[in-house]
CSV table of C-alpha atoms in Angstrom, one decimal:
chain,number,residue,atom,x,y,z
A,1,MET,CA,-37.2,-64.3,55.1
A,2,THR,CA,-40.6,-64.8,53.3
A,3,LYS,CA,-43.5,-62.5,54.2
A,4,GLN,CA,-45.3,-65.5,55.4
A,5,SER,CA,-42.7,-66.6,57.8
A,6,GLY,CA,-42.4,-62.9,59.1
A,7,ARG,CA,-46.4,-62.9,59.8
A,8,THR,CA,-46.1,-66.2,61.7
A,9,TRP,CA,-43.6,-64.7,64.1
A,10,LEU,CA,-45.6,-61.5,64.3
A,11,LYS,CA,-48.5,-63.8,65.7
A,12,ARG,CA,-46.0,-66.2,67.6
A,13,ALA,CA,-43.8,-63.9,69.4
A,14,PRO,CA,-46.1,-62.1,71.8
A,15,LEU,CA,-47.4,-65.4,73.4
A,16,LEU,CA,-43.8,-66.4,73.7
A,17,ALA,CA,-42.7,-63.1,75.1
A,18,ALA,CA,-45.5,-62.7,77.5
A,19,PRO,CA,-44.4,-65.0,80.3
A,20,PHE,CA,-41.0,-63.6,80.1
A,21,PHE,CA,-42.0,-60.0,80.6
A,22,PHE,CA,-43.8,-60.8,83.6
A,23,ALA,CA,-40.3,-62.3,85.0
A,24,ALA,CA,-38.5,-59.3,83.5
A,25,SER,CA,-40.7,-56.7,85.2
A,26,ALA,CA,-40.2,-58.6,88.6
A,27,ALA,CA,-36.3,-58.9,88.5
A,28,ALA,CA,-33.4,-58.7,86.1
A,29,VAL,CA,-33.5,-61.9,83.7
A,30,PRO,CA,-31.7,-64.6,85.8
A,31,GLU,CA,-30.5,-67.0,83.0
A,32,LEU,CA,-28.1,-64.6,81.4
A,33,SER,CA,-24.6,-65.0,82.8
A,34,ALA,CA,-22.6,-61.7,83.0
A,35,GLY,CA,-20.6,-63.1,80.1
A,36,ARG,CA,-23.5,-63.7,77.9
A,37,ARG,CA,-24.6,-60.0,78.6
A,38,ALA,CA,-21.3,-58.7,77.8
A,39,GLU,CA,-21.5,-60.4,74.4
A,40,LEU,CA,-25.1,-59.2,73.8
A,41,VAL,CA,-24.0,-55.6,74.6
A,42,HIS,CA,-21.0,-56.0,72.1
A,43,LEU,CA,-23.2,-57.5,69.4
A,44,VAL,CA,-25.8,-54.6,69.9
A,45,ARG,CA,-23.2,-51.8,69.8
A,46,GLN,CA,-21.2,-53.3,66.9
A,47,ASP,CA,-23.3,-55.4,64.7
A,48,CYS,CA,-26.9,-53.8,65.2
A,49,GLY,CA,-24.7,-50.6,65.3
A,50,SER,CA,-23.7,-51.2,61.5
A,51,CYS,CA,-27.2,-49.8,60.6
A,52,HIS,CA,-28.5,-48.2,63.8
A,53,GLY,CA,-25.3,-46.4,64.8
A,54,MET,CA,-22.8,-47.5,67.3
A,55,THR,CA,-24.6,-44.9,69.9
A,56,LEU,CA,-27.9,-46.3,68.6
A,57,GLN,CA,-28.8,-42.6,67.4
A,58,GLY,CA,-29.9,-44.3,64.1
A,59,GLY,CA,-28.5,-44.7,60.8
A,60,LEU,CA,-29.8,-46.5,57.6
A,61,GLY,CA,-32.2,-48.1,60.6
A,62,PRO,CA,-34.3,-46.2,62.8
A,63,ALA,CA,-32.7,-44.8,66.3
A,64,LEU,CA,-33.0,-47.3,69.3
A,65,THR,CA,-32.6,-44.8,72.0
A,66,PRO,CA,-35.1,-45.0,75.2
A,67,GLU,CA,-36.9,-41.8,73.7
A,68,ALA,CA,-37.4,-43.4,70.3
A,69,LEU,CA,-38.8,-46.7,71.7
A,70,ARG,CA,-40.9,-45.1,74.4
A,71,ASP,CA,-44.2,-45.6,73.0
A,72,LYS,CA,-43.4,-49.1,71.1
A,73,PRO,CA,-44.6,-52.2,72.7
A,74,ALA,CA,-41.9,-54.3,73.8
A,75,GLU,CA,-43.5,-57.6,72.5
A,76,SER,CA,-43.4,-56.3,69.0
A,77,LEU,CA,-39.8,-55.1,69.3
A,78,VAL,CA,-38.9,-58.4,70.5
A,79,ALA,CA,-40.7,-59.8,67.6
A,80,THR,CA,-38.7,-57.7,65.3
A,81,VAL,CA,-35.3,-58.7,66.6
A,82,VAL,CA,-36.0,-62.2,66.4
A,83,GLY,CA,-37.9,-62.4,63.1
A,84,GLY,CA,-36.9,-59.1,61.2
A,85,ARG,CA,-39.3,-57.0,59.3
A,86,PRO,CA,-39.8,-58.1,55.7
A,87,GLY,CA,-39.6,-55.2,53.1
A,88,THR,CA,-37.0,-53.4,55.3
A,89,PRO,CA,-33.1,-54.2,55.6
A,90,MET,CA,-33.8,-55.5,59.3
A,91,PRO,CA,-32.9,-59.2,59.1
A,92,PRO,CA,-34.1,-61.9,61.7
A,93,TRP,CA,-31.4,-62.6,64.5
A,94,ARG,CA,-32.9,-65.5,65.8
A,95,GLN,CA,-29.9,-67.9,65.0
A,96,PHE,CA,-27.9,-65.6,67.4
A,97,VAL,CA,-30.3,-64.4,70.1
A,98,SER,CA,-32.8,-66.5,71.9
A,99,GLU,CA,-36.4,-65.1,72.6
A,100,ALA,CA,-35.4,-64.3,76.1
A,101,GLU,CA,-32.3,-62.7,75.0
A,102,ALA,CA,-33.9,-60.4,72.6
A,103,GLY,CA,-36.3,-59.4,75.6
A,104,TRP,CA,-33.4,-58.6,77.6
A,105,ILE,CA,-32.0,-56.4,74.8
A,106,VAL,CA,-35.3,-54.7,74.4
A,107,GLN,CA,-35.6,-53.9,78.2
A,108,GLU,CA,-32.1,-52.6,78.3
A,109,LEU,CA,-32.7,-50.5,75.1
A,110,GLN,CA,-35.8,-48.8,76.5
A,111,ALA,CA,-33.9,-48.1,79.7
A,112,GLY,CA,-30.9,-46.8,78.3
A,113,PHE,CA,-28.2,-49.4,76.8
A,114,PRO,CA,-25.3,-50.2,78.6
A,115,PRO,CA,-21.9,-48.8,77.0
B,1,MET,CA,23.3,-43.7,58.7
B,2,ARG,CA,20.1,-44.4,56.7
B,3,ALA,CA,18.5,-45.8,59.8
B,4,LEU,CA,19.3,-42.5,61.6
B,5,LEU,CA,17.9,-40.5,59.0
B,6,ILE,CA,14.6,-42.4,59.0
B,7,LEU,CA,14.7,-42.2,62.9
B,8,LEU,CA,15.2,-38.5,62.5
B,9,ALA,CA,12.4,-38.0,60.0
B,10,SER,CA,9.8,-40.0,62.0
B,11,THR,CA,10.8,-37.9,65.3
B,12,LEU,CA,10.3,-34.7,63.4
B,13,LEU,CA,6.9,-35.9,62.0
B,14,THR,CA,6.0,-37.1,65.5
B,15,ALA,CA,7.0,-33.9,67.1
B,16,CYS,CA,5.3,-31.7,64.5
B,17,ALA,CA,7.6,-29.2,65.3
B,18,GLY,CA,7.6,-26.7,62.2
B,19,PRO,CA,7.9,-27.6,58.4
B,20,GLN,CA,9.5,-30.6,57.4
B,21,LEU,CA,10.6,-31.7,53.8
B,22,ARG,CA,8.2,-34.8,53.4
B,23,GLY,CA,5.6,-35.9,50.9
B,24,THR,CA,2.2,-37.7,52.0
B,25,GLY,CA,2.0,-40.4,49.1
B,26,ASP,CA,3.0,-43.1,51.6
B,27,LEU,CA,0.8,-41.9,54.7
B,28,GLY,CA,-2.9,-42.5,55.7
B,29,LEU,CA,-5.0,-42.8,58.8
B,30,VAL,CA,-7.0,-45.6,60.3
B,31,VAL,CA,-10.1,-44.7,62.1
B,32,GLU,CA,-10.5,-45.9,65.5
B,33,ARG,CA,-14.3,-45.9,65.5
B,34,ALA,CA,-15.2,-46.2,69.4
B,35,SER,CA,-12.5,-43.6,70.5
B,36,GLY,CA,-13.2,-40.7,68.3
B,37,ARG,CA,-9.6,-40.9,67.3
B,38,VAL,CA,-7.6,-41.5,64.0
B,39,THR,CA,-4.3,-42.8,64.2
B,40,LEU,CA,-1.9,-41.8,61.4
B,41,VAL,CA,0.2,-44.3,59.7
B,42,ASP,CA,3.2,-44.4,57.4
B,43,THR,CA,3.1,-47.4,55.1
B,44,THR,CA,6.7,-47.4,53.9
B,45,HIS,CA,7.7,-48.1,57.6
B,46,ARG,CA,4.5,-49.8,58.5
B,47,GLN,CA,4.2,-47.6,61.7
B,48,PRO,CA,2.0,-45.4,63.4
B,49,TYR,CA,3.3,-41.8,63.8
B,50,GLY,CA,0.5,-39.9,65.6
B,51,ARG,CA,-2.8,-39.8,66.8
B,52,ILE,CA,-5.6,-37.1,66.6
B,53,GLU,CA,-8.3,-37.2,69.2
B,54,GLY,CA,-11.7,-35.6,69.6
B,55,LEU,CA,-13.3,-36.3,66.4
B,56,GLY,CA,-16.6,-37.5,68.0
B,57,ASP,CA,-18.5,-40.5,66.9
B,58,LEU,CA,-16.5,-42.4,64.1
B,59,SER,CA,-18.5,-45.2,63.6
B,60,HIS,CA,-19.0,-45.5,59.9
B,61,ALA,CA,-16.6,-42.8,59.6
B,62,SER,CA,-14.8,-42.4,56.3
B,63,ALA,CA,-12.2,-39.7,54.9
B,64,VAL,CA,-11.2,-38.2,51.3
B,65,TYR,CA,-8.1,-36.2,50.8
B,66,SER,CA,-7.2,-32.7,49.5
B,67,ARG,CA,-5.6,-32.7,46.1
B,68,ASP,CA,-2.3,-32.2,47.5
B,69,GLY,CA,-2.6,-35.3,49.8
B,70,ARG,CA,-1.8,-33.1,52.9
B,71,TYR,CA,-5.3,-32.9,54.6
B,72,ALA,CA,-7.9,-35.7,55.2
B,73,PHE,CA,-11.6,-34.6,55.6
B,74,VAL,CA,-13.0,-37.2,58.1
B,75,PHE,CA,-16.8,-37.5,58.2
B,76,GLY,CA,-18.2,-38.8,61.4
B,77,ARG,CA,-21.5,-40.6,62.2
B,78,ASP,CA,-22.5,-37.5,64.2
B,79,GLY,CA,-22.3,-35.2,61.3
B,80,GLY,CA,-18.8,-34.1,62.3
B,81,LEU,CA,-16.6,-32.9,59.6
B,82,SER,CA,-13.0,-32.6,60.7
B,83,LYS,CA,-9.9,-31.3,58.8
B,84,VAL,CA,-6.7,-33.3,59.7
B,85,ASP,CA,-3.2,-32.3,58.7
B,86,LEU,CA,-1.1,-35.4,58.0
B,87,LEU,CA,2.2,-33.8,58.0
B,88,GLU,CA,1.6,-31.8,61.2
B,89,GLY,CA,-0.3,-34.3,62.6
B,90,ARG,CA,-3.2,-32.2,64.1
B,91,LEU,CA,-6.7,-31.1,63.9
B,92,VAL,CA,-7.0,-28.0,61.7
B,93,LYS,CA,-10.8,-27.6,62.1
B,94,ARG,CA,-13.9,-29.5,63.1
B,95,ILE,CA,-17.4,-28.6,62.5
B,96,LEU,CA,-20.9,-30.3,63.2
B,97,GLN,CA,-22.6,-30.1,59.9
B,98,SER,CA,-25.7,-32.4,60.5
B,99,GLY,CA,-27.2,-34.7,62.9
B,100,ASN,CA,-26.4,-38.0,61.4
B,101,ALA,CA,-24.0,-38.4,58.5
B,102,ILE,CA,-22.6,-41.4,56.6
B,103,GLY,CA,-19.6,-40.0,54.4
B,104,GLY,CA,-18.6,-37.6,52.0
B,105,ALA,CA,-16.6,-36.5,48.7
B,106,ILE,CA,-14.4,-33.9,47.2
B,107,SER,CA,-14.9,-32.2,44.0
B,108,GLN,CA,-12.8,-32.9,41.1
B,109,ASP,CA,-11.0,-29.3,41.4
B,110,GLY,CA,-10.5,-30.2,45.1
B,111,ARG,CA,-12.2,-26.8,46.2
B,112,ILE,CA,-15.4,-28.4,47.6
B,113,VAL,CA,-15.9,-31.0,50.3
B,114,VAL,CA,-19.6,-32.6,50.3
B,115,ALA,CA,-21.1,-34.5,53.2
B,116,GLN,CA,-23.8,-36.8,52.9
B,117,ASN,CA,-26.4,-36.9,55.2
B,118,TYR,CA,-29.0,-39.3,56.8
B,119,SER,CA,-30.8,-36.7,59.0
B,120,PRO,CA,-31.6,-34.3,57.8
B,121,GLY,CA,-31.5,-36.1,54.5
B,122,GLY,CA,-29.3,-34.5,51.7
B,123,ILE,CA,-25.9,-33.2,50.9
B,124,LYS,CA,-24.2,-30.1,51.9
B,125,ALA,CA,-21.1,-28.4,50.3
B,126,PHE,CA,-18.1,-26.9,52.2
B,127,ASP,CA,-15.3,-24.8,51.2
B,128,ALA,CA,-12.4,-27.1,51.5
B,129,ASP,CA,-10.0,-24.2,53.0
B,130,THR,CA,-12.2,-22.9,55.5
B,131,LEU,CA,-15.1,-25.5,55.7
B,132,GLU,CA,-17.6,-22.6,55.4
B,133,LEU,CA,-20.9,-23.9,54.2
B,134,LEU,CA,-21.1,-23.1,50.5
B,135,SER,CA,-24.8,-24.6,49.7
B,136,GLU,CA,-27.1,-27.7,50.3
B,137,VAL,CA,-29.3,-29.8,48.6
B,138,PRO,CA,-32.0,-31.4,50.7
B,139,ALA,CA,-33.2,-34.9,49.4
B,140,GLU,CA,-36.7,-33.7,49.2
B,141,TYR,CA,-37.9,-36.5,46.8
B,142,ALA,CA,-41.7,-35.7,47.2
B,143,PRO,CA,-43.4,-32.7,48.7
B,144,GLY,CA,-42.3,-32.9,52.7
B,145,LYS,CA,-40.6,-36.2,52.2
B,146,PHE,CA,-36.7,-36.2,52.6
B,147,SER,CA,-34.5,-39.3,51.9
B,148,LYS,CA,-31.3,-40.8,53.4
B,149,VAL,CA,-28.6,-40.0,51.0
B,150,VAL,CA,-25.9,-42.9,50.2
B,151,GLY,CA,-23.2,-43.6,47.8
B,152,LEU,CA,-22.2,-40.2,47.3
B,153,ALA,CA,-19.3,-40.0,44.6
B,154,ASP,CA,-17.4,-37.2,43.0
B,155,VAL,CA,-17.6,-37.3,39.2
B,156,PRO,CA,-15.9,-35.4,36.7
B,157,GLY,CA,-17.0,-31.5,36.0
B,158,ASN,CA,-17.5,-30.7,39.6
B,159,ARG,CA,-20.3,-32.8,39.9
B,160,PHE,CA,-21.6,-35.3,42.5
B,161,ALA,CA,-23.6,-38.4,42.1
B,162,TYR,CA,-25.6,-39.9,44.9
B,163,ALA,CA,-28.5,-42.2,45.6
B,164,LEU,CA,-31.7,-41.8,47.6
B,165,PHE,CA,-32.6,-44.7,49.7
B,166,ASP,CA,-35.9,-43.8,50.7
B,167,GLY,CA,-36.6,-41.9,47.3
B,168,GLY,CA,-35.4,-44.8,45.0
B,169,GLU,CA,-33.4,-42.1,42.7
B,170,ILE,CA,-30.2,-41.2,41.5
B,171,TRP,CA,-29.3,-37.6,41.7
B,172,VAL,CA,-26.6,-35.5,40.2
B,173,SER,CA,-25.8,-32.4,41.3
B,174,ASP,CA,-23.4,-30.0,39.3
B,175,PHE,CA,-21.5,-27.6,41.6
B,176,SER,CA,-19.8,-25.6,38.8
B,177,ASP,CA,-21.2,-22.5,40.6
B,178,PRO,CA,-20.7,-23.8,44.2
B,179,ARG,CA,-23.2,-21.8,46.0
B,180,HIS,CA,-26.1,-22.5,43.4
B,181,PRO,CA,-25.9,-26.2,42.7
B,182,ALA,CA,-28.1,-27.6,39.8
B,183,THR,CA,-29.5,-31.1,40.4
B,184,ARG,CA,-30.9,-33.5,38.0
B,185,ARG,CA,-33.0,-36.7,39.1
B,186,TYR,CA,-33.1,-40.3,37.6
B,187,PRO,CA,-35.5,-43.0,38.8
B,188,ALA,CA,-33.5,-45.9,40.1
B,189,GLY,CA,-35.2,-48.8,41.7
B,190,ARG,CA,-36.3,-50.0,45.2
B,191,GLN,CA,-33.9,-48.9,48.1
B,192,PRO,CA,-30.5,-48.2,46.7
B,193,TYR,CA,-28.1,-49.0,49.6
B,194,ASP,CA,-24.7,-47.6,48.1
B,195,GLY,CA,-23.2,-46.4,45.1
B,196,LEU,CA,-19.8,-46.2,43.1
B,197,VAL,CA,-18.4,-44.4,40.2
B,198,THR,CA,-16.2,-46.5,37.8
B,199,PRO,CA,-12.5,-45.4,38.0
B,200,ASP,CA,-12.8,-43.7,34.4
B,201,GLY,CA,-15.8,-41.5,35.9
B,202,ARG,CA,-18.1,-42.5,33.2
B,203,HIS,CA,-20.5,-44.9,34.9
B,204,TYR,CA,-22.4,-44.4,38.3
B,205,LEU,CA,-23.7,-47.6,39.9
B,206,ALA,CA,-26.2,-47.7,42.6
B,207,GLY,CA,-26.8,-51.2,44.2
B,208,LEU,CA,-30.6,-51.7,45.1
B,209,PHE,CA,-31.5,-53.7,48.3
B,210,GLY,CA,-35.2,-53.5,47.7
B,211,GLU,CA,-35.0,-55.8,44.4
B,212,ASP,CA,-32.3,-57.5,42.5
B,213,GLY,CA,-30.2,-55.5,40.5
B,214,ILE,CA,-28.2,-52.4,40.0
B,215,ALA,CA,-29.1,-49.1,38.6
B,216,MET,CA,-26.6,-47.8,36.2
B,217,LEU,CA,-26.4,-44.0,35.0
B,218,ASP,CA,-24.0,-43.5,32.1
B,219,LEU,CA,-22.6,-39.9,32.9
B,220,TRP,CA,-21.4,-39.4,29.7
B,221,GLN,CA,-25.0,-39.5,28.2
B,222,PRO,CA,-27.0,-38.8,31.1
B,223,GLU,CA,-30.3,-38.0,29.0
B,224,LYS,CA,-30.6,-41.6,28.5
B,225,GLY,CA,-31.6,-42.1,32.2
B,226,ALA,CA,-30.5,-44.8,34.7
B,227,ARG,CA,-30.8,-48.3,33.3
B,228,LYS,CA,-31.1,-51.7,35.3
B,229,ILE,CA,-28.3,-54.2,35.2
B,230,LEU,CA,-28.2,-57.6,36.8
B,231,GLU,CA,-31.9,-57.6,37.1
B,232,ASN,CA,-33.2,-60.7,38.8
B,233,TYR,CA,-29.9,-62.3,39.5
B,234,GLY,CA,-31.6,-64.0,42.5
B,235,ARG,CA,-34.2,-65.6,40.2
B,236,GLY,CA,-36.9,-65.6,42.8
B,237,GLU,CA,-34.9,-67.8,45.2
B,238,GLU,CA,-35.2,-66.9,48.9
B,239,LYS,CA,-32.5,-64.4,50.0
B,240,LEU,CA,-30.3,-65.2,52.9
B,241,PRO,CA,-30.4,-62.7,55.5
B,242,VAL,CA,-28.1,-59.7,55.3
B,243,PHE,CA,-26.6,-58.7,58.5
B,244,LYS,CA,-24.7,-55.9,57.2
B,245,MET,CA,-25.4,-53.9,54.1
B,246,PRO,CA,-22.7,-54.4,51.5
B,247,HIS,CA,-20.4,-51.3,50.4
B,248,LEU,CA,-19.9,-50.4,46.8
B,249,ARG,CA,-17.0,-48.0,47.6
B,250,GLY,CA,-13.6,-49.1,46.5
B,251,TRP,CA,-12.2,-49.9,43.3
B,252,SER,CA,-13.8,-52.9,42.3
B,253,VAL,CA,-13.3,-52.8,38.5
B,254,ALA,CA,-10.5,-55.0,37.1
B,255,GLN,CA,-9.5,-56.1,33.8
B,256,GLY,CA,-12.7,-54.8,32.1
B,257,LYS,CA,-15.0,-56.5,34.6
B,258,ALA,CA,-16.8,-55.0,37.6
B,259,TYR,CA,-16.8,-57.3,40.7
B,260,LEU,CA,-19.9,-56.5,42.8
B,261,PRO,CA,-21.4,-58.0,46.2
B,262,ALA,CA,-24.5,-59.9,45.8
B,263,VAL,CA,-27.2,-59.1,48.3
B,264,GLY,CA,-28.5,-62.1,50.1
B,265,ARG,CA,-26.2,-64.4,48.3
B,266,HIS,CA,-22.8,-65.7,49.1
B,267,GLU,CA,-21.5,-64.7,46.0
B,268,VAL,CA,-19.4,-61.9,44.0
B,269,LEU,CA,-21.2,-60.9,40.8
B,270,VAL,CA,-19.1,-60.4,37.7
B,271,VAL,CA,-20.0,-58.3,35.0
B,272,ASP,CA,-18.5,-57.1,31.6
B,273,THR,CA,-18.0,-53.4,31.6
B,274,ALA,CA,-18.4,-53.2,27.8
B,275,THR,CA,-21.9,-54.7,27.8
B,276,TRP,CA,-22.8,-54.4,31.4
B,277,ARG,CA,-24.0,-58.0,31.4
B,278,GLU,CA,-23.3,-60.6,34.1
B,279,VAL,CA,-20.6,-62.9,32.8
B,280,GLY,CA,-19.8,-64.8,35.9
B,281,ARG,CA,-20.6,-65.6,39.7
B,282,ILE,CA,-18.0,-66.6,42.0
B,283,PRO,CA,-19.1,-68.3,45.2
B,284,VAL,CA,-17.5,-66.9,48.4
B,285,ARG,CA,-17.8,-67.7,52.1
B,286,GLY,CA,-20.3,-65.2,53.5
B,287,GLN,CA,-22.2,-62.1,52.6
B,288,PRO,CA,-19.6,-59.8,50.6
B,289,VAL,CA,-19.3,-56.3,52.2
B,290,PHE,CA,-16.3,-55.1,50.4
B,291,VAL,CA,-15.2,-56.4,47.3
B,292,MET,CA,-12.1,-54.5,46.2
B,293,ALA,CA,-9.5,-54.9,43.4
B,294,ARG,CA,-5.8,-54.4,43.9
B,295,PRO,CA,-4.7,-51.5,41.8
B,296,ASP,CA,-3.3,-53.8,39.3
B,297,GLY,CA,-6.6,-55.6,38.9
B,298,ARG,CA,-5.2,-59.2,39.2
B,299,GLN,CA,-6.7,-59.9,42.6
B,300,VAL,CA,-10.0,-59.0,44.2
B,301,TRP,CA,-10.4,-59.1,48.1
B,302,VAL,CA,-13.6,-59.8,49.6
B,303,ASN,CA,-14.7,-59.2,53.1
B,304,PHE,CA,-17.9,-60.3,55.0
B,305,ALA,CA,-21.0,-59.4,57.0
B,306,PHE,CA,-21.5,-60.7,60.5
B,307,PRO,CA,-21.4,-63.6,61.5
B,308,ASP,CA,-18.4,-64.3,58.7
B,309,ASN,CA,-16.6,-61.2,59.7
B,310,GLY,CA,-13.5,-62.9,60.3
B,311,ARG,CA,-12.8,-64.1,56.9
B,312,ILE,CA,-11.3,-63.0,53.7
B,313,ASP,CA,-11.5,-64.4,50.3
B,314,VAL,CA,-8.9,-63.6,47.6
B,315,ILE,CA,-10.1,-64.0,43.8
B,316,ASP,CA,-7.7,-64.4,41.4
B,317,THR,CA,-9.0,-62.6,38.1
B,318,LEU,CA,-7.6,-64.5,35.7
B,319,ALA,CA,-8.6,-67.9,37.3
B,320,GLN,CA,-12.1,-66.2,38.1
B,321,GLU,CA,-12.0,-68.3,41.5
B,322,VAL,CA,-11.0,-67.8,45.0
B,323,VAL,CA,-7.4,-68.6,45.4
B,324,HIS,CA,-6.8,-68.0,49.2
B,325,ALA,CA,-9.4,-68.1,51.9
B,326,PHE,CA,-8.1,-67.3,55.4
B,327,ASP,CA,-9.2,-66.1,58.8
B,328,PRO,CA,-7.0,-63.3,59.7
B,329,GLY,CA,-8.6,-62.0,62.8
B,330,LYS,CA,-11.9,-61.0,64.4
B,331,GLY,CA,-14.1,-58.4,63.0
B,332,ILE,CA,-12.5,-57.4,59.7
B,333,LEU,CA,-14.3,-54.4,58.7
B,334,HIS,CA,-12.2,-52.9,55.9
B,335,MET,CA,-9.2,-53.0,53.7
B,336,GLU,CA,-6.7,-51.0,51.9
B,337,PHE,CA,-4.0,-51.5,49.4
B,338,THR,CA,-0.9,-49.4,49.4
B,339,PRO,CA,-0.9,-47.4,46.1
B,340,ARG,CA,0.7,-50.0,43.7
B,341,GLY,CA,-1.0,-52.9,45.5
B,342,GLU,CA,2.0,-54.8,47.1
B,343,GLN,CA,0.6,-54.5,50.6
B,344,VAL,CA,-3.1,-54.7,51.9
B,345,TRP,CA,-4.0,-53.4,55.4
B,346,LEU,CA,-6.6,-55.0,57.1
B,347,SER,CA,-8.6,-53.8,60.1
B,348,ALA,CA,-9.3,-56.4,62.9
B,349,ARG,CA,-12.0,-54.5,65.3
B,350,ASP,CA,-12.3,-57.1,67.8
B,351,ASP,CA,-8.6,-57.8,67.8
B,352,ASN,CA,-7.8,-54.1,68.2
B,353,LYS,CA,-5.3,-54.3,65.5
B,354,VAL,CA,-4.4,-53.4,61.8
B,355,LEU,CA,-3.0,-56.5,60.1
B,356,ILE,CA,-0.5,-56.0,57.3
B,357,TYR,CA,-0.2,-58.7,54.4
B,358,ARG,CA,1.8,-58.7,51.3
B,359,THR,CA,-0.5,-59.6,48.6
B,360,ASP,CA,1.9,-61.8,46.4
B,361,PRO,CA,2.9,-64.3,47.6
B,362,LEU,CA,0.5,-63.9,50.5
B,363,GLU,CA,2.3,-63.5,53.7
B,364,ARG,CA,1.7,-61.5,57.0
B,365,LEU,CA,4.1,-58.8,57.4
B,366,GLY,CA,3.1,-57.3,60.7
B,367,GLU,CA,0.4,-55.7,62.6
B,368,ILE,CA,0.0,-52.2,64.6
B,369,PRO,CA,-2.3,-51.6,67.5
B,370,ALA,CA,-5.4,-49.7,67.0
B,371,GLU,CA,-8.5,-49.5,69.2
B,372,ALA,CA,-11.6,-50.9,67.5
B,373,PRO,CA,-10.1,-50.0,63.9
B,374,SER,CA,-12.6,-49.5,61.0
B,375,GLY,CA,-11.8,-47.4,57.8
B,376,ILE,CA,-8.2,-47.6,56.9
B,377,LEU,CA,-7.7,-44.8,54.3
B,378,PHE,CA,-4.4,-43.8,52.4
B,379,ALA,CA,-3.7,-40.5,51.1
B,380,SER,CA,-3.2,-41.9,47.5
B,381,ARG,CA,-6.9,-41.6,47.5
B,382,ALA,CA,-6.5,-37.9,46.6
B,383,HIS,CA,-5.8,-38.7,43.0
B,384,ARG,CA,-8.5,-41.1,42.2
B,385,ILE,CA,-11.9,-40.3,40.7
B,386,GLY,CA,-14.7,-41.7,43.3
B,387,PHE,CA,-12.5,-41.7,46.4
């Protein structure tokens, strides 16, 4: 992950995420199946949990609880999930989650992540 | 008759009724990370013999052992410190010592248990008998700035070495007077992510995430300061993303060489421990997490970060190459050798199993059920420096 491509993503991500968030605020994401949602919950709890803690209270990475994320814009969180954060250990997850899936993860994290 | 005696012995152990004549040299525990539970295991009979519940959040939990091998001190992510009796199969005492912890260590004389904490960043020392707080060393690397602590290791002289992720330093705290520790600081490099002490207790290595290389402190001559080894092993090439931090825990020194995970490269780095120069690289099938030598040093076993965490590569240290590459299960998080290395136990988190292999010739011997197992820690760790 070079700094350059990180910046590119930060610029692009809000544009890509914005239409989805209009949809998300109206209703739950229609295109995610229950099976896929279960996979994403497992991914977040187990694999994001390596750094952020299985209970998402934080570890080497920051806490991902609703309180910790309250003041963070969803668009930038989606960009972080998908593109990573250069200069920190946060890697880009785009080969494993789509923009829309990252949007669902962020929405659930901000609301209180399912067990 | 022999079978009957074994049955009787294991029944007694399970029932934890009164004192039994039994050593702990072949016992251990398996952390069930999602259930706040440890399963007690017997490596001679390859069977679980007890379960202890109520240990809190055990994601990233680890344990160290009392010097008599009877008690395990389990460090939970939620700051819980639990003292477990392997013989009676029960929880002796549990305290909540911080908000967010990452592991711990026990002193050379066995009297002090030290926990390393992310929040509040620093280390805390406890009496191994009572778990009474003795002292603490806040990781305040600059006025008002506290660092997460990683890579805590016991080193000879009742000292503990550890690294500051945010502070970029190695600290060595001397607990000769357990209530008044004395700490020395050594600049290390950007973002140390974990550390280890060599099996002889002489060298402390801190792996760096923020730059290529490893910081090394010679504990016999600490006045010389930490120096960097394996500098620029990536030679400016673009790093691969790291989906799980490598660990340096475990005995990865074998046959005069240290085997270390590269960061952001699918390679194991080989370093000569006489000169501390790189002498080789071994390509492997993912980002290494644990690189652990069998106790005799002939084999080095490697597991991997997501998404390659179903794989195991086994390096033959004579041939200096991978001789077994296999996919034993889903979510292989940890491995532990029996004291003399004839078996290795692997935790398969997403299969809810612990898998047991003979190491030579490689053969699956069996499995035991466990809910989302992570750390496997045998009591033989009681007698090793750095475990």
